[in-house]
XYZ file of N, CA and C in Angstrom:
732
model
N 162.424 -6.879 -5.786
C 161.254 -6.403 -5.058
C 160.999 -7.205 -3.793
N 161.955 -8.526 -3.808
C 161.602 -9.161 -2.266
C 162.204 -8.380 -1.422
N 161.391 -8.244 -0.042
C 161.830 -8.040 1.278
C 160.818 -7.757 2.198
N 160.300 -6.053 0.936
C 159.473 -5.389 1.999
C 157.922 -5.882 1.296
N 157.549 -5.483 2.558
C 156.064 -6.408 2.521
C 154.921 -4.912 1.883
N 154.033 -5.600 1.091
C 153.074 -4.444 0.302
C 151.559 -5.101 0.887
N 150.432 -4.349 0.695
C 149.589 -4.400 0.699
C 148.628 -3.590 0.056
N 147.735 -4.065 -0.747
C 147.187 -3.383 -1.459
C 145.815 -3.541 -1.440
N 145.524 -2.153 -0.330
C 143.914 -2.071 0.261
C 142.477 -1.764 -0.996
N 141.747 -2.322 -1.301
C 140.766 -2.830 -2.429
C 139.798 -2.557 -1.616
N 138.914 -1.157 -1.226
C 137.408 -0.983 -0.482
C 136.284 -1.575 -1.539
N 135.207 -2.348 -1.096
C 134.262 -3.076 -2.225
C 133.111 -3.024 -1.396
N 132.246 -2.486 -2.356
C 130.641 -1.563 -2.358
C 129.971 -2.901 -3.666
N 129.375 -4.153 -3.294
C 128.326 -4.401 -4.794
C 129.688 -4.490 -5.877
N 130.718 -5.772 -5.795
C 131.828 -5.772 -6.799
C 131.869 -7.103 -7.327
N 130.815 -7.962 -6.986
C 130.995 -9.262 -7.056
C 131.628 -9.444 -8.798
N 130.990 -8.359 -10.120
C 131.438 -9.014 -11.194
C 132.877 -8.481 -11.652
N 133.927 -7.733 -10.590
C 135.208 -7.575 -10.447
C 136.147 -7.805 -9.597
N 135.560 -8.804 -8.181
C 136.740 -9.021 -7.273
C 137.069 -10.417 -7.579
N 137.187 -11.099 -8.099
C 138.003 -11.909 -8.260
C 138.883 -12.493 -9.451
N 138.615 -11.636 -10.009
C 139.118 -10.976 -11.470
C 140.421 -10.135 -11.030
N 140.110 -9.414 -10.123
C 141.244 -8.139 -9.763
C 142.050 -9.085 -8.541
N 141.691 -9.164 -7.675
C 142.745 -10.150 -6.512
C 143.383 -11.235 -7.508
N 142.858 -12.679 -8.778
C 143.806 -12.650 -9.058
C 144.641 -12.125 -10.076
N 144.713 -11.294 -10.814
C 145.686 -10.547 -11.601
C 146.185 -9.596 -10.580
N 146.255 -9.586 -9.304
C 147.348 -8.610 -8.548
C 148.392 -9.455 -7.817
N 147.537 -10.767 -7.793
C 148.173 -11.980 -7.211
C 149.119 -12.677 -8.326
N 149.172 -12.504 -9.635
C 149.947 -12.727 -10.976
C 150.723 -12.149 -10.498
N 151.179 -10.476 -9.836
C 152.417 -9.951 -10.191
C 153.277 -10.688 -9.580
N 154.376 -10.234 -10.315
C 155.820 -10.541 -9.078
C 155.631 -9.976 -8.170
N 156.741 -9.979 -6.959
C 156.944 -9.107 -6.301
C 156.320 -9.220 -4.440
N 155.484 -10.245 -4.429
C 154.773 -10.938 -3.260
C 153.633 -9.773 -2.578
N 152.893 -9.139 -3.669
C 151.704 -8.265 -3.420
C 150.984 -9.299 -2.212
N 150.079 -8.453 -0.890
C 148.995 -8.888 -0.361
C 147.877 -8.374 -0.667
N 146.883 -8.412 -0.005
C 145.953 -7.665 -0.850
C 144.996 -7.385 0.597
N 144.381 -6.269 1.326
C 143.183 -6.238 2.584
C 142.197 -5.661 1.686
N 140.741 -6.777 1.533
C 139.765 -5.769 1.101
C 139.083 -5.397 2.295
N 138.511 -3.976 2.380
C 137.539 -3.584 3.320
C 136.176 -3.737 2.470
N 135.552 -4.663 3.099
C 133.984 -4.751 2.570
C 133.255 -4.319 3.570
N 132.044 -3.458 2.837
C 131.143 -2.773 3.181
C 130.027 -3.268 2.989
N 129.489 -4.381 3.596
C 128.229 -5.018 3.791
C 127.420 -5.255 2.569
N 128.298 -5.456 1.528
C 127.584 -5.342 -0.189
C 126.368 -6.391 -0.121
N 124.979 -6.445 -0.610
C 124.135 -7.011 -0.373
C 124.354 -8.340 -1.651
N 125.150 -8.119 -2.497
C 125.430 -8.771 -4.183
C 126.215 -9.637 -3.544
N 126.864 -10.204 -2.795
C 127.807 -11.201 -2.034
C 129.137 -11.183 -2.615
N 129.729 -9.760 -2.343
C 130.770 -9.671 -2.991
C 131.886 -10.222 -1.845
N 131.093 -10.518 -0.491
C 132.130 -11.073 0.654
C 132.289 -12.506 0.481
N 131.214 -13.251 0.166
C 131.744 -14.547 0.232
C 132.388 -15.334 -0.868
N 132.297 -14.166 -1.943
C 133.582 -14.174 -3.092
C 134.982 -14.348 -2.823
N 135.151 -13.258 -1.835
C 136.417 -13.247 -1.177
C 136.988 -14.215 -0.265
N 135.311 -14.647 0.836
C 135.727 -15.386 1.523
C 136.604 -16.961 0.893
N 135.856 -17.412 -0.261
C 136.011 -18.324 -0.912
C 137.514 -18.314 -1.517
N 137.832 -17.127 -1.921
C 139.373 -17.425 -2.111
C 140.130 -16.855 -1.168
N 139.588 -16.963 0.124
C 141.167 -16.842 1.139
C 140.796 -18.229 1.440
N 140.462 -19.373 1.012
C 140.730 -20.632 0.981
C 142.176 -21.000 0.056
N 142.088 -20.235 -0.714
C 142.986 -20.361 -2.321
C 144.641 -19.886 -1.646
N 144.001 -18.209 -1.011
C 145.398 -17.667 -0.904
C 145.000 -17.235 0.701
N 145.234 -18.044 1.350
C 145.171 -17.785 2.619
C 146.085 -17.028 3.421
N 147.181 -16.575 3.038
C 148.672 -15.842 3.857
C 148.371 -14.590 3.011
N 147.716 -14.632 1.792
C 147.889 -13.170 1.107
C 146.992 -12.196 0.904
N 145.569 -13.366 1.462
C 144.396 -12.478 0.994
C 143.452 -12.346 2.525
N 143.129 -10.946 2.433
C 142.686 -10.253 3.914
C 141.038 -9.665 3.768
N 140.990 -9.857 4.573
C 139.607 -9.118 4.816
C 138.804 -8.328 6.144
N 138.076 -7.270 5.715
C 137.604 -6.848 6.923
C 136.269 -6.163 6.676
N 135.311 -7.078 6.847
C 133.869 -6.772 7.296
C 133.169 -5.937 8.126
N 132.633 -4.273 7.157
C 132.105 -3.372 8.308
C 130.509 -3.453 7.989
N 129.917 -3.176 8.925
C 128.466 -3.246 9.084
C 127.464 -3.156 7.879
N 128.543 -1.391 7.205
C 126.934 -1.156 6.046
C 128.357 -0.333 5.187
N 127.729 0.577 4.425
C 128.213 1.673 3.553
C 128.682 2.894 4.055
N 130.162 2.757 4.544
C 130.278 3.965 5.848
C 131.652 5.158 5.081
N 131.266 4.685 3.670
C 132.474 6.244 2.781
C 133.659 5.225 2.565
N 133.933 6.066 1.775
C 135.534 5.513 1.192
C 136.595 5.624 1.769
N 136.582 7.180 2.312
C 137.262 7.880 3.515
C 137.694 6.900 4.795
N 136.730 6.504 5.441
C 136.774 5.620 6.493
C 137.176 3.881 5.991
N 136.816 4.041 4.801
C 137.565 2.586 4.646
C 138.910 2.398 4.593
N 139.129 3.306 3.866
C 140.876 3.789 3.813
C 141.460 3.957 5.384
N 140.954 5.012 6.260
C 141.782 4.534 7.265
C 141.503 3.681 8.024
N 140.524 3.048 8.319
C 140.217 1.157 8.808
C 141.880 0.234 8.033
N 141.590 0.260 6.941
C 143.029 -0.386 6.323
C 144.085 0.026 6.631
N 143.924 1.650 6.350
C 145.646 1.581 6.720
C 146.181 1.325 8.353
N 145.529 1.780 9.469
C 145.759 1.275 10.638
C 146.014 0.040 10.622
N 144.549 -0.929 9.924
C 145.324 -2.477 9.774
C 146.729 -2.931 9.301
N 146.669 -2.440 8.405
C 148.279 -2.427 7.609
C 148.839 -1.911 8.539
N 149.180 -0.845 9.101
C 150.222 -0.475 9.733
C 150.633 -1.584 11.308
N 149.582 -1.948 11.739
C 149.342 -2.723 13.138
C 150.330 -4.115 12.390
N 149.566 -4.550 11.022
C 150.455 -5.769 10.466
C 152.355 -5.491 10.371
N 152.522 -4.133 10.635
C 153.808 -4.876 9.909
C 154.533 -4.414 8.556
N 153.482 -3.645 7.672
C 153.702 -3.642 6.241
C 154.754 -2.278 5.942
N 155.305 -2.702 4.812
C 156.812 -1.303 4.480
C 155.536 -0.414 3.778
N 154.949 -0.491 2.274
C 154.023 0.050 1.491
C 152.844 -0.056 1.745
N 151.981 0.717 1.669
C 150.643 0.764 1.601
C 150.080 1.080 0.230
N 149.192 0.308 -0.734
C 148.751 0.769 -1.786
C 147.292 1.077 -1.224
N 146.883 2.317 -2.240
C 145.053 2.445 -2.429
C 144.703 1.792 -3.589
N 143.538 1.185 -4.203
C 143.752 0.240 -5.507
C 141.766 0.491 -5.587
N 141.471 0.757 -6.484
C 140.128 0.125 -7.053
C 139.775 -0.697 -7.448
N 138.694 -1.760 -7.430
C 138.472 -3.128 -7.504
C 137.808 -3.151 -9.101
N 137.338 -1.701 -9.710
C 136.467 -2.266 -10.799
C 137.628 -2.160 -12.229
N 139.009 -2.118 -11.894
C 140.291 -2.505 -13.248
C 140.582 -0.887 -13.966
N 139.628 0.238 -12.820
C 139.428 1.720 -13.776
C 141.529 1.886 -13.424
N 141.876 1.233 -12.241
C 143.583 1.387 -12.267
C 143.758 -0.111 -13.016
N 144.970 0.225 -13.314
C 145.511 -1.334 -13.533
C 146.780 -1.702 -12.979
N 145.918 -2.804 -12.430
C 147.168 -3.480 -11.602
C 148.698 -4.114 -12.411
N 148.603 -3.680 -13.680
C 150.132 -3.719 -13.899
C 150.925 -2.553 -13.426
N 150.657 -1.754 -13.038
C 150.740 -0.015 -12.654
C 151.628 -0.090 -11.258
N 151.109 -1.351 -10.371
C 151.449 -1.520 -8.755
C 152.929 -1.356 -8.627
N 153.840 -2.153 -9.814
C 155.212 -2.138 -9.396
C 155.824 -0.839 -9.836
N 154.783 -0.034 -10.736
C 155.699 1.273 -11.289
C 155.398 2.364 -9.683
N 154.317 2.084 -9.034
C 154.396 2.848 -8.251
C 155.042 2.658 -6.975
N 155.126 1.392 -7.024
C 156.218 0.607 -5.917
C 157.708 1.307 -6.038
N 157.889 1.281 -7.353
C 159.855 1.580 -7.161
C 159.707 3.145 -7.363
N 158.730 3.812 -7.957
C 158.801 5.428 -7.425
C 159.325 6.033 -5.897
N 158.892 4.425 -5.358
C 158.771 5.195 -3.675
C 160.345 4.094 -2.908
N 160.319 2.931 -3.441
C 161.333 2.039 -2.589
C 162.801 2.494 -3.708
N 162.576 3.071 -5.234
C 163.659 3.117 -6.174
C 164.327 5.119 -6.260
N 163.530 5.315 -6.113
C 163.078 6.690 -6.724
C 163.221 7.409 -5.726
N 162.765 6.924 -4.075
C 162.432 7.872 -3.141
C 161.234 8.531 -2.379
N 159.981 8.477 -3.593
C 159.106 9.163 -3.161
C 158.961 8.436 -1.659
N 158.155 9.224 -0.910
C 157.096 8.783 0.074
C 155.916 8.747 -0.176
N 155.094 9.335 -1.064
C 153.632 9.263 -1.851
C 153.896 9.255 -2.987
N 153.750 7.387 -3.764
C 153.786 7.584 -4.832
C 152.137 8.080 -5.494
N 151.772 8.517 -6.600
C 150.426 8.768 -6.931
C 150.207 8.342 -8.222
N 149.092 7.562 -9.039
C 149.031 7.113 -10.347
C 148.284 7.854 -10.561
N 148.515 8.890 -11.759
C 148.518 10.617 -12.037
C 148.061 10.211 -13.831
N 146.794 10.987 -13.796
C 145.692 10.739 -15.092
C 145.923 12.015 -15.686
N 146.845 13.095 -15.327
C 146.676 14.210 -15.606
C 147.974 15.048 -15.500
N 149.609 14.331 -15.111
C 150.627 14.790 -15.263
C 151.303 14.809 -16.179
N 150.812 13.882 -17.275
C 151.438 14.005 -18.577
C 150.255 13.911 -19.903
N 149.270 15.379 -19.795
C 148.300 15.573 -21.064
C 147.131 14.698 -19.794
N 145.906 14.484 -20.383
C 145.326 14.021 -19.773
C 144.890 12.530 -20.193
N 144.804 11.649 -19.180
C 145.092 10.159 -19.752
C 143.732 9.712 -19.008
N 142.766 9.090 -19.984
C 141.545 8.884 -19.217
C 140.686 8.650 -20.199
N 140.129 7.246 -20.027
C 139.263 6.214 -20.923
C 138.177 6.282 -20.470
N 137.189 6.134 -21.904
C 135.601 6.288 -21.651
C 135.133 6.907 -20.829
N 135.408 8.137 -20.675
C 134.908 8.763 -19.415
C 133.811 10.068 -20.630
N 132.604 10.121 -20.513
C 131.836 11.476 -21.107
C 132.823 12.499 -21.118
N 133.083 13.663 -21.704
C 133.787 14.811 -21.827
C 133.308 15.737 -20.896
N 132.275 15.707 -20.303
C 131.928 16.703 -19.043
C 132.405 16.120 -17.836
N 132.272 14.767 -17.178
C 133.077 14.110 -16.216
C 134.433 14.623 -16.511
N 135.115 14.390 -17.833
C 136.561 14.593 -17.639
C 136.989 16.087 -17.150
N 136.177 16.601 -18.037
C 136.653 18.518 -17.505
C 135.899 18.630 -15.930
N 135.357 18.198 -15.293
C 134.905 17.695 -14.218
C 136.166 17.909 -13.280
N 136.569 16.958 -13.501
C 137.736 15.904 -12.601
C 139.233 16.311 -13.220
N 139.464 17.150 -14.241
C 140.620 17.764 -14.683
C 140.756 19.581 -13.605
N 139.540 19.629 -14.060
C 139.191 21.056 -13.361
C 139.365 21.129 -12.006
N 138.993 20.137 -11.386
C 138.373 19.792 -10.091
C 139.739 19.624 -9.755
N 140.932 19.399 -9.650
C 142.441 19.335 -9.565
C 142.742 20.246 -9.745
N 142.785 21.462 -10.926
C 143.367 22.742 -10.877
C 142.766 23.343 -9.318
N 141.730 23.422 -9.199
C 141.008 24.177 -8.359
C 142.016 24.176 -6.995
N 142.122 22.719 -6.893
C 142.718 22.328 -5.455
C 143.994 22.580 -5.251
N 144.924 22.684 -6.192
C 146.009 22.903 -6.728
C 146.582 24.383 -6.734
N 145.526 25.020 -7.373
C 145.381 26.607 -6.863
C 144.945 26.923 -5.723
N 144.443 26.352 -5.124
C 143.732 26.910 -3.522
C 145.012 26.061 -2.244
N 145.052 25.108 -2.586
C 146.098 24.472 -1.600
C 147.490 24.685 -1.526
N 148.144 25.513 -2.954
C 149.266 25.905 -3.709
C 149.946 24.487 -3.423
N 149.417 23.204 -3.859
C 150.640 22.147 -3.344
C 150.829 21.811 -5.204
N 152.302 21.286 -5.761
C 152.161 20.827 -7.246
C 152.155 19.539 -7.242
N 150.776 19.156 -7.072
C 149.420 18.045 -7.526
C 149.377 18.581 -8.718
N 149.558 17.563 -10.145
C 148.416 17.484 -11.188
C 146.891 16.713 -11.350
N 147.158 15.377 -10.244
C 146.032 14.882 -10.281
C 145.053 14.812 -8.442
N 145.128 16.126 -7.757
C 145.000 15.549 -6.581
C 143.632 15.054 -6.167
N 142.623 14.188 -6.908
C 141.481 13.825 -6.795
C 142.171 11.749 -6.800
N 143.113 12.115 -7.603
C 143.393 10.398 -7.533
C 143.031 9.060 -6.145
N 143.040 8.260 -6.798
C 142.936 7.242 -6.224
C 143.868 5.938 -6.054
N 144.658 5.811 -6.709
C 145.927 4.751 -7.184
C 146.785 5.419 -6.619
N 147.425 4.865 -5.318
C 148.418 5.425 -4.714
C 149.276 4.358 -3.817
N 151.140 4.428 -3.453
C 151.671 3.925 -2.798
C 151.889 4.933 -1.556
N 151.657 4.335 -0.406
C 152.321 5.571 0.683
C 153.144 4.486 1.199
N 154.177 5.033 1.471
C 155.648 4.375 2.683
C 154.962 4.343 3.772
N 155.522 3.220 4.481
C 154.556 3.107 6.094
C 155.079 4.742 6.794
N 156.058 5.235 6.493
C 156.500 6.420 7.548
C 155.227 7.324 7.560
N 154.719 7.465 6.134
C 153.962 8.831 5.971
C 152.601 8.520 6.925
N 151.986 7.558 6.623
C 150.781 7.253 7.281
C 151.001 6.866 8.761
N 152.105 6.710 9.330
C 152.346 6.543 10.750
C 152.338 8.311 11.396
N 152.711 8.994 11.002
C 153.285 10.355 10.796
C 151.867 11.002 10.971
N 150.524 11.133 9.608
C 149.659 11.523 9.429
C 148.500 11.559 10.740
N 147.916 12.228 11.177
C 147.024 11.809 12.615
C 145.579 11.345 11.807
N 145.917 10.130 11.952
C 144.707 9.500 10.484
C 143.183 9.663 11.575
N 143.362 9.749 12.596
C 141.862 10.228 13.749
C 141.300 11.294 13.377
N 142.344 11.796 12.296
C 141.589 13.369 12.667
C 141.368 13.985 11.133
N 141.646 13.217 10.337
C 141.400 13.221 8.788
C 139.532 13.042 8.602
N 139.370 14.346 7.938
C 137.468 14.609 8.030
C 136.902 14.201 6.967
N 137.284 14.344 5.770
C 136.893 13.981 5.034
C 136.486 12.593 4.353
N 135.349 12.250 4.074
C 135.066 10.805 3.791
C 134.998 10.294 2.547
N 134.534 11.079 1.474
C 134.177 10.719 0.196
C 135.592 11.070 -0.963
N 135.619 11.513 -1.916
C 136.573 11.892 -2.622
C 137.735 12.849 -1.924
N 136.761 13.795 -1.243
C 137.459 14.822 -0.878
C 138.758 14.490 0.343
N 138.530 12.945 0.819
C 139.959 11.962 1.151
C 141.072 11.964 0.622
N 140.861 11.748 -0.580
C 141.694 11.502 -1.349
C 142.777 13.324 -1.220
N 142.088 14.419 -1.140
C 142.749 15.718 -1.561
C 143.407 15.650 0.000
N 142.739 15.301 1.204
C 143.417 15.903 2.480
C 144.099 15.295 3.019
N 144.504 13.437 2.280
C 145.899 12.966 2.501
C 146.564 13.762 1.693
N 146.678 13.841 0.540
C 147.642 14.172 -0.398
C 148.028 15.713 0.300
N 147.109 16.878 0.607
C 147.797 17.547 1.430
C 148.415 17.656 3.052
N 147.818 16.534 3.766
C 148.839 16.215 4.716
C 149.718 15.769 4.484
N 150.077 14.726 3.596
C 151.819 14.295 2.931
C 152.461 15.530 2.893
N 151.398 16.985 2.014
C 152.699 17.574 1.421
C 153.064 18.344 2.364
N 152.196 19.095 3.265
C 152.280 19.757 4.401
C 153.533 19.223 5.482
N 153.437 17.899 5.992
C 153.992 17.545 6.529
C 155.657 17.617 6.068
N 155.941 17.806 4.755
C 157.165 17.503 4.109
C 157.305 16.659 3.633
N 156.654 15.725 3.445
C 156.853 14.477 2.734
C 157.361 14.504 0.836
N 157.942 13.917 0.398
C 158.269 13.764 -0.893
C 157.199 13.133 -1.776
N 156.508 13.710 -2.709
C 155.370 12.945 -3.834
C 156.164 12.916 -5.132
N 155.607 12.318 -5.521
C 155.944 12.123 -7.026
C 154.805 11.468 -7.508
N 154.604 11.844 -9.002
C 153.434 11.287 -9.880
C 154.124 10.541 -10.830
N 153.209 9.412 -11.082
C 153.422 8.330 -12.176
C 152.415 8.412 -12.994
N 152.867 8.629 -14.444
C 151.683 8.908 -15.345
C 150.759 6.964 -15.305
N 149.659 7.250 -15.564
C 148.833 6.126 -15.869
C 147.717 6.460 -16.215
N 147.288 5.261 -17.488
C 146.311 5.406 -18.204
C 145.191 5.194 -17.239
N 143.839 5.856 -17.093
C 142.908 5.725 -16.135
C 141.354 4.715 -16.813
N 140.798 3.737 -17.182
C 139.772 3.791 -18.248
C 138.592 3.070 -17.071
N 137.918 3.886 -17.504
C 135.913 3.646 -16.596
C 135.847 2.039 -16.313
N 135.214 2.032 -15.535
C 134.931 0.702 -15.519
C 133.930 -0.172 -16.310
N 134.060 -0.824 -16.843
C 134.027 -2.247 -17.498
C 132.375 -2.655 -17.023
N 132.386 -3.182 -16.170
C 131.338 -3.851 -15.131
C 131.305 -3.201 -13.656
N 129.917 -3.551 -13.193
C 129.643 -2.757 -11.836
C 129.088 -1.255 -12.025
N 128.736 -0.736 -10.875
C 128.311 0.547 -10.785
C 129.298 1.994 -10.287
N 129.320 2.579 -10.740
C 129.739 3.663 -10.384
C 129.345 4.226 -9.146
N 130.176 4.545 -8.167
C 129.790 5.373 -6.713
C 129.844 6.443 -6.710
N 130.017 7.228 -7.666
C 130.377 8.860 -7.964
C 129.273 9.591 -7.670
N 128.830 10.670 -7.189
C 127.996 10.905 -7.276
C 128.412 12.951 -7.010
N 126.913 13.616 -6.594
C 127.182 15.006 -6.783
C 127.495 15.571 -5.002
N 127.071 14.861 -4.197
C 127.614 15.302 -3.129
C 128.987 15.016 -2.746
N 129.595 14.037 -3.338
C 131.279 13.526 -3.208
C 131.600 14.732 -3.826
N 131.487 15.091 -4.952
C 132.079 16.357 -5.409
C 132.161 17.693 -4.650
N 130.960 17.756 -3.806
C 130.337 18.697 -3.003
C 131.152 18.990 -1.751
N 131.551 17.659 -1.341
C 132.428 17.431 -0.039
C 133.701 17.988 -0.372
N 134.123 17.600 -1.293
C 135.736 17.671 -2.253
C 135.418 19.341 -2.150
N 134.905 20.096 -2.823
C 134.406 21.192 -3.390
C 134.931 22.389 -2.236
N 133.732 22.114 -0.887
C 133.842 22.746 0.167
C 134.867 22.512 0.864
N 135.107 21.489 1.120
C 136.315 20.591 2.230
C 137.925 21.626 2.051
N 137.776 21.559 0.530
C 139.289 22.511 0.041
C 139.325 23.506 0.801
N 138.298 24.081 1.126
C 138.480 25.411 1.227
C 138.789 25.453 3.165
N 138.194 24.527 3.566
C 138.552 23.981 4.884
C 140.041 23.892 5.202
N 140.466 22.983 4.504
C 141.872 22.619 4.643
C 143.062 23.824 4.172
N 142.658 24.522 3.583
C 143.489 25.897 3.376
C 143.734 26.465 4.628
N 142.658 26.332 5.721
C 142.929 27.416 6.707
C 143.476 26.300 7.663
N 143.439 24.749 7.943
C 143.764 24.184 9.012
C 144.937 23.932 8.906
N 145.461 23.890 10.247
C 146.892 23.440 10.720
C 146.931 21.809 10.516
N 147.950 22.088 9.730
C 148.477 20.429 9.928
C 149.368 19.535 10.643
N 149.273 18.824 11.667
C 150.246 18.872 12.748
C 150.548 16.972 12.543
N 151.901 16.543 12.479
C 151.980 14.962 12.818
C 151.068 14.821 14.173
N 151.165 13.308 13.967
C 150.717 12.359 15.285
C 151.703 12.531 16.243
N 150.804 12.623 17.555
C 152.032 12.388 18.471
C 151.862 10.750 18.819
N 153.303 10.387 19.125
C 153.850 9.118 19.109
C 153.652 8.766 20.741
């Protein structure tokens, strides 16, 4: 796994009783993981958590401080531009509250550097549905909420609401990340259909998904709402690369 350089972008909303728990068990793996969190002005001091251990791991651990609470959407591409400006072969998406698990990073790593993919995806729903403590209405929720998109976008996504993902630097250089609208969940569906649009190769990696532990949940009914409508958006738009 030495060569190419990873990064594994961690957005944190109010995480203080899971970020340093999660940076180091990602910092355990093999393999020379970095890690960029984008913090969002958490009032719980989940920054000077971080700040405190890029004393520890200073070459591996990143940070980038935005004003207030500006979507998930926009944190994601704040990072990946960073990442891409750095240098990096992989880009991971990663959640800070352990609902992925970071033993998961290297299976989705060699999907994409072993395997081929260009979007690897950690997929709760490609093999039966895999998903801890979650109420039974959330799950048919968020199982459903994938067929929907799946049928309307015709792309074969089993899980395209996910969040645990590797992209190859090509795809996100490729993607015109300026022009990606969506901010909340519904992010997550209009990369995964610009990858596929574009031609890009996906592949899903089954992984167990389980709620989080500690902290609050950001879920809410307008993220769904965005996701909901947004689909139906992206059916009719053209998807065009970046020009270089």
């Amino acid at each position: 796994m030495e060569g190419k350089r990873k990064a594994v972008i961690i957005p944190t909303y109010n995480e203080k009783e899971n970020i340093e728990k999660i940076i180091r068990k990602v910092f355990s793996l093999e393999g020379s993981y970095e890690i960029l969190i984008v913090e969002d002005g958490s009032p719980d001091g989940t920054a000077a958590i971080v700040k405190r251990l890029q004393g520890e791991f200073p070459h591996r651990l990143h940070m980038i401080e935005r004003a207030g609470k500006l979507g998930l959407g926009t944190a994601y591409i704040t990072g990946f531009k960073w990442c891409l400006a750095q240098g990096y072969d992989y880009i991971f998406e990663m959640d800070a509250d352990f609902s992925h698990n970071p033993d998961d990073l290297p299976r989705l790593y060699e999907a994409c550097e072993k395997q081929g993919a260009d979007l690897a995806i950690g997929s709760r729903y490609c093999n039966g549905i895999s998903v801890i403590n979650w109420p039974i209405s959330r799950v048919i929720m968020s199982y459903y909420a994938s067929v929907y998109v799946r049928k309307v976008l015709r792309m074969k996504v089993f899980d395209c609401t996910a969040g645990f993902k590797c992209y190859s630097r090509k795809v996100l250089e490729t993607i015109d990340l300026d022009k990606v609208k969506m901010k909340g969940y519904g992010f997550q569906i209009e990369m995964k259909y610009s990858t596929f649009r574009l031609g890009f190769k996906i592949q899903e990696v089954p992984i167990i998904f389980v709620d989080r532990k500690e902290g609050t949940s950001k879920m809410s009914s307008s993220i769904f709402g965005e996701a909901f409508w947004g689909v139906l958006g992206l059916r009719l738009r053209k998807i065009t690369p970046r020009k270089q």
